[in-house]
mmCIF file of C-alpha atoms in Angstrom:
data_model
loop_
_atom_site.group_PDB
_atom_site.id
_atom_site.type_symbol
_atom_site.label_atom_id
_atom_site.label_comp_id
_atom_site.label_asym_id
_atom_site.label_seq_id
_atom_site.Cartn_x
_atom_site.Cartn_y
_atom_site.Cartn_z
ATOM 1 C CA UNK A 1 -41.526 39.377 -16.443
ATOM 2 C CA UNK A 2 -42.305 42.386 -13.937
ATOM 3 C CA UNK A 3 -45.492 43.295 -12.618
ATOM 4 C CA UNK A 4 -44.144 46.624 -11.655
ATOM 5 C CA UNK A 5 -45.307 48.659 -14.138
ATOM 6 C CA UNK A 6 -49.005 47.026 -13.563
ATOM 7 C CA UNK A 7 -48.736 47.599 -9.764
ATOM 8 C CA UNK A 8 -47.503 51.211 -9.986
ATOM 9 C CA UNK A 9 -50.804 51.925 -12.876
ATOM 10 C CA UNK A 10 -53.387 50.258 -10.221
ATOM 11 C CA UNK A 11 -52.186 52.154 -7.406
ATOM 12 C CA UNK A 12 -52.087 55.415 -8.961
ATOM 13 C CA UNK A 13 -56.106 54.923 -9.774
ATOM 14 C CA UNK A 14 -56.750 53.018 -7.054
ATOM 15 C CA UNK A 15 -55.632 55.336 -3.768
ATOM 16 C CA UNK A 16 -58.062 53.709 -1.074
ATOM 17 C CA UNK A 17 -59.278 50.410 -0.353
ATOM 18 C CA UNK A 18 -62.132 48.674 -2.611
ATOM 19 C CA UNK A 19 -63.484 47.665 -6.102
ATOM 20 C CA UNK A 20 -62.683 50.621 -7.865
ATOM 21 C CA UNK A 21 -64.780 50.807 -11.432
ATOM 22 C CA UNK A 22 -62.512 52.946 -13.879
ATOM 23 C CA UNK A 23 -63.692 54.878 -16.945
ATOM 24 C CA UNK A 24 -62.879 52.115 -19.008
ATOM 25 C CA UNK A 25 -65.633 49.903 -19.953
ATOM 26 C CA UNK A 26 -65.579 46.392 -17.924
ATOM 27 C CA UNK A 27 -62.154 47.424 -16.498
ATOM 28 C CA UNK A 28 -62.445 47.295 -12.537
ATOM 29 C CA UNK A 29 -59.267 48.004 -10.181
ATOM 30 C CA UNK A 30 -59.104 46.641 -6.743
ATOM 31 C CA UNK A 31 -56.459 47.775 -3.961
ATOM 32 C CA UNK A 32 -56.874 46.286 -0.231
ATOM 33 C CA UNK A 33 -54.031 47.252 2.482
ATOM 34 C CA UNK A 34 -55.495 44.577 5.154
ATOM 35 C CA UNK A 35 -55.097 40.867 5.114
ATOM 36 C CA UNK A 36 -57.629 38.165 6.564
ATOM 37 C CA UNK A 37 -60.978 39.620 6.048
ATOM 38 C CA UNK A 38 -63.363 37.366 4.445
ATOM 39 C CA UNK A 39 -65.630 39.163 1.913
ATOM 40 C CA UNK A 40 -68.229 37.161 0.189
ATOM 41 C CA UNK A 41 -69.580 38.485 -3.108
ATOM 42 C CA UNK A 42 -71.217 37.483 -6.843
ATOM 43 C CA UNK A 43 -68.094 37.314 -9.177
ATOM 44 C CA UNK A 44 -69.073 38.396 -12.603
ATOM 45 C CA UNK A 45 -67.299 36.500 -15.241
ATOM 46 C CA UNK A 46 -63.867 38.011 -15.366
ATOM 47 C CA UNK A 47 -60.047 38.085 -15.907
ATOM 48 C CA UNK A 48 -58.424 38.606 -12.793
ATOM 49 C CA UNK A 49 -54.551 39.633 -12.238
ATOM 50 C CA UNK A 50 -53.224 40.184 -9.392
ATOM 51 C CA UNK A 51 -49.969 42.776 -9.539
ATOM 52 C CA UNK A 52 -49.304 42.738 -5.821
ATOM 53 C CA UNK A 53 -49.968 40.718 -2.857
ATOM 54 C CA UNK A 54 -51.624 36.835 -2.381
ATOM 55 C CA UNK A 55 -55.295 36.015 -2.312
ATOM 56 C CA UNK A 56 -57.635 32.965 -1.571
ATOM 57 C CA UNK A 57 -60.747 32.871 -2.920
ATOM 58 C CA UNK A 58 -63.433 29.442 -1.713
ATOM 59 C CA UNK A 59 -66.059 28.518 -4.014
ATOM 60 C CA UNK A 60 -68.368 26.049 -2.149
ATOM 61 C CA UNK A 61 -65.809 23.923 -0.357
ATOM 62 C CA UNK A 62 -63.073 24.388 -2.858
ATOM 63 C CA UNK A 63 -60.251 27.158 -2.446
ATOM 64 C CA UNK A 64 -57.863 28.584 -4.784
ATOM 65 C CA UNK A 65 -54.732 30.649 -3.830
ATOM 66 C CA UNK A 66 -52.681 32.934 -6.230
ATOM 67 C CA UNK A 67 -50.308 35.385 -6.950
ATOM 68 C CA UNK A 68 -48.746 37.130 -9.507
ATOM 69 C CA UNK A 69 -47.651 33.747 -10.668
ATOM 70 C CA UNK A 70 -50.825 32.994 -12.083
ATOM 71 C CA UNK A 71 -54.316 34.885 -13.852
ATOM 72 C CA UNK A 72 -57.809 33.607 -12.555
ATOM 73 C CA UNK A 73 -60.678 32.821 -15.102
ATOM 74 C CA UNK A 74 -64.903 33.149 -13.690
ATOM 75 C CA UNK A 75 -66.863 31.953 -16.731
ATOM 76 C CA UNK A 76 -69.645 32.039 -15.055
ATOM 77 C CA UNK A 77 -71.840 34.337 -11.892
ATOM 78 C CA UNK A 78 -70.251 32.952 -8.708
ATOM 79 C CA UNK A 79 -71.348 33.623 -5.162
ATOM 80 C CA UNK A 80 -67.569 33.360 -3.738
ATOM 81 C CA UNK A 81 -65.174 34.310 -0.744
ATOM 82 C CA UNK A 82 -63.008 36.094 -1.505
ATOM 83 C CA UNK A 83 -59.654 36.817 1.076
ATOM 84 C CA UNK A 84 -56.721 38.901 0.499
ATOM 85 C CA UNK A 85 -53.915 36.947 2.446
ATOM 86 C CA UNK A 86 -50.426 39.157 1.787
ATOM 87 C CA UNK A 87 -51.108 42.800 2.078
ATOM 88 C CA UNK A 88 -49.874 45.825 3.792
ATOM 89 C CA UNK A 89 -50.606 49.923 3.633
ATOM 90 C CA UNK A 90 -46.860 49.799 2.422
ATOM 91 C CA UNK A 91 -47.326 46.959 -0.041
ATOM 92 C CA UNK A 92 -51.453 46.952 -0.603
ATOM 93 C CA UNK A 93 -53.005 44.154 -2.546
ATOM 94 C CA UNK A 94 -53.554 45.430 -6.127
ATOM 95 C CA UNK A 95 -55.634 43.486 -8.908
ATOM 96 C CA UNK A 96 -56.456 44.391 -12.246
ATOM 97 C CA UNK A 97 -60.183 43.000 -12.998
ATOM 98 C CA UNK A 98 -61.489 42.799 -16.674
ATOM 99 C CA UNK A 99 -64.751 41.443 -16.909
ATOM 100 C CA UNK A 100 -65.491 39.483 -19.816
ATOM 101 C CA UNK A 101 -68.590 40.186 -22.505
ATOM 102 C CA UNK A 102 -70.023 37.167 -24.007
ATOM 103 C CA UNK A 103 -71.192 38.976 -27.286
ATOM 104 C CA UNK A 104 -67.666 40.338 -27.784
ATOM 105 C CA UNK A 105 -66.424 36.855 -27.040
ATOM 106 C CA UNK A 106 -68.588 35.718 -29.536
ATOM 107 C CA UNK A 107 -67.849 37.918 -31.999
ATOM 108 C CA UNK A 108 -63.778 36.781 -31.462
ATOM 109 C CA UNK A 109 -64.327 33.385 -31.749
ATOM 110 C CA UNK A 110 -65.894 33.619 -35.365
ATOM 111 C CA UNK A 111 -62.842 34.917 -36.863
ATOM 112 C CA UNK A 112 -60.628 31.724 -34.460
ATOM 113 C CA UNK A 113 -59.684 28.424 -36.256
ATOM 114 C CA UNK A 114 -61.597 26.038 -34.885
ATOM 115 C CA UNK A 115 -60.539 23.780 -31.462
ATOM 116 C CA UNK A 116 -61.172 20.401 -30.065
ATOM 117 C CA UNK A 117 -64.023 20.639 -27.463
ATOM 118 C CA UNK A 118 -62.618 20.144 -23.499
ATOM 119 C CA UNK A 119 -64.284 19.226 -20.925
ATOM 120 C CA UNK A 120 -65.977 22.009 -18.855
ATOM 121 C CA UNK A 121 -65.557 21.415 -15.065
ATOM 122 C CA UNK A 122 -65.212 24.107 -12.473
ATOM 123 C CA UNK A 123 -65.854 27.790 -13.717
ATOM 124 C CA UNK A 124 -63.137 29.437 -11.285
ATOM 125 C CA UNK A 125 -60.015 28.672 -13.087
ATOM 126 C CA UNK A 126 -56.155 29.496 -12.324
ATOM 127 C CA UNK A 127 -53.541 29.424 -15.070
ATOM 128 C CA UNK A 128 -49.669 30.779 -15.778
ATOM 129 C CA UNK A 129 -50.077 34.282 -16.555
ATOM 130 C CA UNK A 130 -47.694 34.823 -20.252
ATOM 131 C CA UNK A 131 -45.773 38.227 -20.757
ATOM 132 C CA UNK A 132 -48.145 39.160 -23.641
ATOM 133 C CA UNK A 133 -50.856 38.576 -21.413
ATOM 134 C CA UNK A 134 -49.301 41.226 -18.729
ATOM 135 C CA UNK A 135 -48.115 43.842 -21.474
ATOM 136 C CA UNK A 136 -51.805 43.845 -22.570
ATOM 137 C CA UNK A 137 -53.222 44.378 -19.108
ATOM 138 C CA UNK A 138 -50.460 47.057 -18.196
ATOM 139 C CA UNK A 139 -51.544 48.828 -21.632
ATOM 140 C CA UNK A 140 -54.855 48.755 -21.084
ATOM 141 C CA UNK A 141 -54.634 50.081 -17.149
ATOM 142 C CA UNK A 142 -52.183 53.174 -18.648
ATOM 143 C CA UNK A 143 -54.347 54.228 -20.908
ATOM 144 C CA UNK A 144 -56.309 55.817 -17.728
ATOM 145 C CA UNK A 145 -53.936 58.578 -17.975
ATOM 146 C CA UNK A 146 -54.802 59.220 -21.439
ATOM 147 C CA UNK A 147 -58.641 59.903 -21.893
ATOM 148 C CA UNK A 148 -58.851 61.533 -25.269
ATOM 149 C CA UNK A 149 -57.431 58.618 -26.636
ATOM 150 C CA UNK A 150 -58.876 55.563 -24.338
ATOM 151 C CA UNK A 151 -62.277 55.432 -26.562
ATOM 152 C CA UNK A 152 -60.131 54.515 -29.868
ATOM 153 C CA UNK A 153 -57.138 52.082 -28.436
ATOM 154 C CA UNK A 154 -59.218 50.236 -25.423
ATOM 155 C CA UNK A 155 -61.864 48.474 -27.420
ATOM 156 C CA UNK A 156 -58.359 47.313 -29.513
ATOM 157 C CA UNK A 157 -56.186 46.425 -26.265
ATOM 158 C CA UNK A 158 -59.464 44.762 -24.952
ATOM 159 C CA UNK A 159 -59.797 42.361 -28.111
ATOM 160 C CA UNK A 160 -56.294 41.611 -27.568
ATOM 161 C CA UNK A 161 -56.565 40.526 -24.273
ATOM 162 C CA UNK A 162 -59.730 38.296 -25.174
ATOM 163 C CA UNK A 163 -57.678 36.838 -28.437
ATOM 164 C CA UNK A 164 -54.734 35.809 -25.752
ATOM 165 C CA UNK A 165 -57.305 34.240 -23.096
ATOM 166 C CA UNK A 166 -58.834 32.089 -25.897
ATOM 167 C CA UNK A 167 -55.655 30.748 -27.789
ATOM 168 C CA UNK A 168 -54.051 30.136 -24.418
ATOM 169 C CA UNK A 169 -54.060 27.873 -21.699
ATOM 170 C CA UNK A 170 -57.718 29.139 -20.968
ATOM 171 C CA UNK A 171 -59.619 28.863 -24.111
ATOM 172 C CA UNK A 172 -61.506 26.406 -23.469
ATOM 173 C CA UNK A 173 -62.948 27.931 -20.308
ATOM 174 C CA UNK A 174 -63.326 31.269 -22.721
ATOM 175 C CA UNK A 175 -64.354 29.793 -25.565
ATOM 176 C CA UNK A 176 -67.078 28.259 -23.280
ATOM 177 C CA UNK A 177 -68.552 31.892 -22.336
ATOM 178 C CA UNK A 178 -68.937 32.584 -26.008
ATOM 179 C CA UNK A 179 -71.456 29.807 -27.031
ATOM 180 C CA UNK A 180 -74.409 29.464 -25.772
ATOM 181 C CA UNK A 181 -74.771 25.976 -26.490
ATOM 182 C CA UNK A 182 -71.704 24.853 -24.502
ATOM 183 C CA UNK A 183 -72.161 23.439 -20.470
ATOM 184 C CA UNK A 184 -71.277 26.664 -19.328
ATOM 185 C CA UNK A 185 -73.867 28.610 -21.766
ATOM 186 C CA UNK A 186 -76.702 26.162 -20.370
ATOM 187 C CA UNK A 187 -75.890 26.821 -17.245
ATOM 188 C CA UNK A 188 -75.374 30.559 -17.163
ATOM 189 C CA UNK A 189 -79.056 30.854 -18.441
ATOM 190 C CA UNK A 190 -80.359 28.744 -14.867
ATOM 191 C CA UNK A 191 -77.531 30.875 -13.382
ATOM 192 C CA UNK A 192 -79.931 33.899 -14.688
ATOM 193 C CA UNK A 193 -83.393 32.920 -13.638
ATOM 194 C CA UNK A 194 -82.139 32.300 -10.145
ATOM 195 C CA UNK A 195 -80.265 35.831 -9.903
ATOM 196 C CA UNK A 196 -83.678 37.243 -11.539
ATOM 197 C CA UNK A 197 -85.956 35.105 -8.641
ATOM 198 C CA UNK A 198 -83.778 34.303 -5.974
ATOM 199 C CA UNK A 199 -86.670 34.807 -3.190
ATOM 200 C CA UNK A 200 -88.869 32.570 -5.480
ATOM 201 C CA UNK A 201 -88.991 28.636 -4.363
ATOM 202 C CA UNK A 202 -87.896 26.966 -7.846
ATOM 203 C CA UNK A 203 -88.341 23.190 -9.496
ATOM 204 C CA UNK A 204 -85.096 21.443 -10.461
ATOM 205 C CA UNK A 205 -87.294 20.182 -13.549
ATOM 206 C CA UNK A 206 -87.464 23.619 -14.738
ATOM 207 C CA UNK A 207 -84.369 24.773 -14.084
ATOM 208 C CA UNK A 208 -82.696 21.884 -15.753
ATOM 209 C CA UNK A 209 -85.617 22.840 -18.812
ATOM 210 C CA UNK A 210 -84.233 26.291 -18.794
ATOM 211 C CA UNK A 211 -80.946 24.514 -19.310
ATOM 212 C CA UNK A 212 -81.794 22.459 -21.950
ATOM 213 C CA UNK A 213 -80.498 19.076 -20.020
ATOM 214 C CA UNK A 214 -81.805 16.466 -18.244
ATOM 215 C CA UNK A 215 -82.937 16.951 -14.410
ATOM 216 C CA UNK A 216 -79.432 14.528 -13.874
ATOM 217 C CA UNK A 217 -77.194 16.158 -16.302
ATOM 218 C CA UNK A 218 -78.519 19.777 -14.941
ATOM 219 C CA UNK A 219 -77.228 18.973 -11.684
ATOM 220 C CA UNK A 220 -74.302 17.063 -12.196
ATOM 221 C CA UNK A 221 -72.689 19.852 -14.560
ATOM 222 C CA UNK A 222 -74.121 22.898 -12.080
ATOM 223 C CA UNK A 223 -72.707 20.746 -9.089
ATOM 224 C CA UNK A 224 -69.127 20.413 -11.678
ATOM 225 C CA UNK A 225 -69.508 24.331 -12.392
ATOM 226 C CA UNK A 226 -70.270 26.237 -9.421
ATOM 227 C CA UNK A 227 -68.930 23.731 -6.653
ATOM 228 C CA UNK A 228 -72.729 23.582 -5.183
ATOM 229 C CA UNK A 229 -76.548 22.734 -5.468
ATOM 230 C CA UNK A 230 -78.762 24.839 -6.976
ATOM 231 C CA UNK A 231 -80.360 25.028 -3.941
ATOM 232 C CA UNK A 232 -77.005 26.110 -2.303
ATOM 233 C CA UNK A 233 -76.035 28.419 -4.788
ATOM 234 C CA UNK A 234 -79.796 30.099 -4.053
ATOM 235 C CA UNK A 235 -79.010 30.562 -0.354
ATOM 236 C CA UNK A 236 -76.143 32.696 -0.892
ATOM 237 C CA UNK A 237 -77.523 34.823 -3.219
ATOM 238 C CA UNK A 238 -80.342 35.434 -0.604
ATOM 239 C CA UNK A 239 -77.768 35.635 2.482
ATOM 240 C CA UNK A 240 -75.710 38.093 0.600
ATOM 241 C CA UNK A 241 -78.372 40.675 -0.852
ATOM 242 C CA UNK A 242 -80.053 39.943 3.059
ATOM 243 C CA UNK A 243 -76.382 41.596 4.212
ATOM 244 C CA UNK A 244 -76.267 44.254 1.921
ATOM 245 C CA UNK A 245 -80.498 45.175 3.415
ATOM 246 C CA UNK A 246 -78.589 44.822 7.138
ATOM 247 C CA UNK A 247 -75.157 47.312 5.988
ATOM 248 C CA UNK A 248 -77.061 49.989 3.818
ATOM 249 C CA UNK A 249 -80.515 50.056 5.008
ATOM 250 C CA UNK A 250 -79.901 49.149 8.232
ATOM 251 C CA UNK A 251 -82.875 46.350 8.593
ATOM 252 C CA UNK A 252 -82.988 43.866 11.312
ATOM 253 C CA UNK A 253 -82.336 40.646 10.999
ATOM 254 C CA UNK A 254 -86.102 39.677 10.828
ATOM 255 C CA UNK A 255 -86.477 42.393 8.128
ATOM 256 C CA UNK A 256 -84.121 41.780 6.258
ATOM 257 C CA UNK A 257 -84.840 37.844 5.888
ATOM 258 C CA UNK A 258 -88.234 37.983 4.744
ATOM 259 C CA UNK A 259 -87.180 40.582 2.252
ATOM 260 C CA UNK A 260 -84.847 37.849 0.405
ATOM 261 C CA UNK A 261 -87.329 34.748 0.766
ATOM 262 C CA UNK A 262 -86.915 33.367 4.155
ATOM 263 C CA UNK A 263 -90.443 32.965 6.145
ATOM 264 C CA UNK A 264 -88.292 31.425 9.378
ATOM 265 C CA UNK A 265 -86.342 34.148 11.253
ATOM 266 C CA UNK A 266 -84.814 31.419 13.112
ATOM 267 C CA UNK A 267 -83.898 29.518 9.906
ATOM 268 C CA UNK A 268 -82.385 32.327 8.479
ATOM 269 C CA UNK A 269 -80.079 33.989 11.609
ATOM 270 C CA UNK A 270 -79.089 29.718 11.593
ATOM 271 C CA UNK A 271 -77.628 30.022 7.959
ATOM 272 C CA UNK A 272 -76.499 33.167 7.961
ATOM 273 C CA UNK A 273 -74.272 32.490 10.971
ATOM 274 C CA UNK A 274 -73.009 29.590 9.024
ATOM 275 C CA UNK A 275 -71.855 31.075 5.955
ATOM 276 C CA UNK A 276 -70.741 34.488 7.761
ATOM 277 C CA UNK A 277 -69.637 32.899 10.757
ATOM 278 C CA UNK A 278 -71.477 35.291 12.983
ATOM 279 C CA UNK A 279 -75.107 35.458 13.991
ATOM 280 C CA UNK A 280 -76.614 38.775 12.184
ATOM 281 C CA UNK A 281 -76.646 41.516 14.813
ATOM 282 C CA UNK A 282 -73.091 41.046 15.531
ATOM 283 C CA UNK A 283 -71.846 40.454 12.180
ATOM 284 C CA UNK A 284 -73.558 43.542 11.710
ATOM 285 C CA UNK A 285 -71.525 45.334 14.772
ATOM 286 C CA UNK A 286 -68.603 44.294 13.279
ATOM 287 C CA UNK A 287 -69.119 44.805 9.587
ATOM 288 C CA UNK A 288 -70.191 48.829 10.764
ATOM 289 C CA UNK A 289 -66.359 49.019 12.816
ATOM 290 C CA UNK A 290 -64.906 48.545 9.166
ATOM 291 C CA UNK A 291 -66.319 51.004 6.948
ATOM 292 C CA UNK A 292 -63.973 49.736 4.003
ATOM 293 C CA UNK A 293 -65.892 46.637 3.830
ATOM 294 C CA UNK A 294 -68.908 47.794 2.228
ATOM 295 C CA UNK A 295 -67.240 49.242 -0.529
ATOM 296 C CA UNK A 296 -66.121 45.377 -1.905
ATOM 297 C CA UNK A 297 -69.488 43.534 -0.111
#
């Protein structure tokens, strides 16, 4: 089983660092020729396979490492970080990125014998990447190079693809996505309302209503999903758009808080620091020596 031919597709689409979205729909490439630069972003629900290099990626306190060994599984909108930890400008980290429509999902899993339910726990998953699994996503990447015909045979490969992730080791995890009355379908509509009001204060009460579960249940199974409060998961949506304001618009720190919720400039240089590691201003300094960076913040 050779990733080759997957490696040598990305990196012919793929020439300079970043998330590179294709003309595919959902189909995102990603090439990165440094190691050991933390960036933090909001994973969509996706496939992820990684052709060359090694990466790490933390959710809350949890971290996952893989390869080309293994194919990683969001089910859900995750504020991670994300670092690429083998990679060179000779041998550049490549991934192939699908991201994963529920209503297509859902349309699959009518036509699917039925399974036994599994428990849903974390929604970052790793599992053994199969060579049908790899022939699909090489197919699907080549089909750049033919753009007359991509409209016709991608919606096809991409069903495939889908079809393999839910009769495989990861079903449950997909099938999961596709209902909307699963654990990961109640949560995914809190998930919404805070990506929709993130500078709003919220009630756990409502949330969990939103949810359909209990004020316990709601955050045991968001704690189980997303590896943090709701609360948590809250403050790095706000510290992340507040360091997009700081890179793009070039706000100060002050600024850029308020903007995303925070009325304590103090509170919010405090957190920021701790999830960045830096106070603003020089994350700021640093983040502007890198130019690359912005392209995957």
């Amino acid at each position: 089983m050779s990733h080759e031919p997957l490696a040598q597709q990305i990196a012919r689409y793929a020439g300079d660092d970043g998330i590179i979205d294709t003309a595919i729909d959902r189909l995102t490439l990603v090439r990165w020729s440094h190691a050991g630069e933390p960036v933090h972003m909001l994973q969509r629900p996706a496939l992820c396979i990684i052709a060359q290099g090694v990466k790490q990626v933390m959710l809350g306190d949890g971290v996952l490492s893989y390869g080309p060994a293994s194919y990683l599984v969001a089910s859900l909108d995750l504020p991670i970080t994300g670092t690429v930890m083998q990679a060179s400008e000779n041998a550049p980290y490549l991934c192939f990125c699908l991201y994963l429509d529920s209503a297509l999902l859902s349309d699959i899993a009518i036509s699917l014998p039925p399974v036994a339910p599994v428990a849903e726990g974390s929604a970052l998953s790793l599992h053994p990447i199969t060579p049908e699994l790899l022939d699909a996503a090489t197919r699907l990447t080549a089909l750049l190079d033919q753009p007359d015909s991509a409209p016709l045979l991608a919606p096809l490969i991409e069903r495939e693809l889908l079809v393999r992730l839910m009769t495989g080791p990861s079903g449950g995890i997909v099938r999961a996505i596709a209902s909307g009355e699963s654990r990961t379908g109640q949560i995914a509509r809190a998930i919404g309302w805070l990506k929709a009001h993130f500078r709003e204060p919220f009630n756990g009460s409502s949330l969990a209503g939103l949810a359909g579960m209990s004020v316990s249940s709601f955050h045991d199974h968001f704690r189980r999903a997303t590896a943090m409060t709701p609360l948590q998961y809250q403050k790095q949506l706000r510290l992340q758009e507040a360091r997009k304001l700081m890179l793009a618009d070039r706000l100060d720190a002050a600024e850029a808080g308020f903007r995303v919720g925070y009325d304590s400039p103090s509170q919010f240089s405090r957190e920021y620091r701790r999830l960045f590691g830096a106070p603003p201003q020089r994350d700021m300094g640093r983040l502007r020596g890198l130019p690359q960076i912005a392209l995957a913040i």
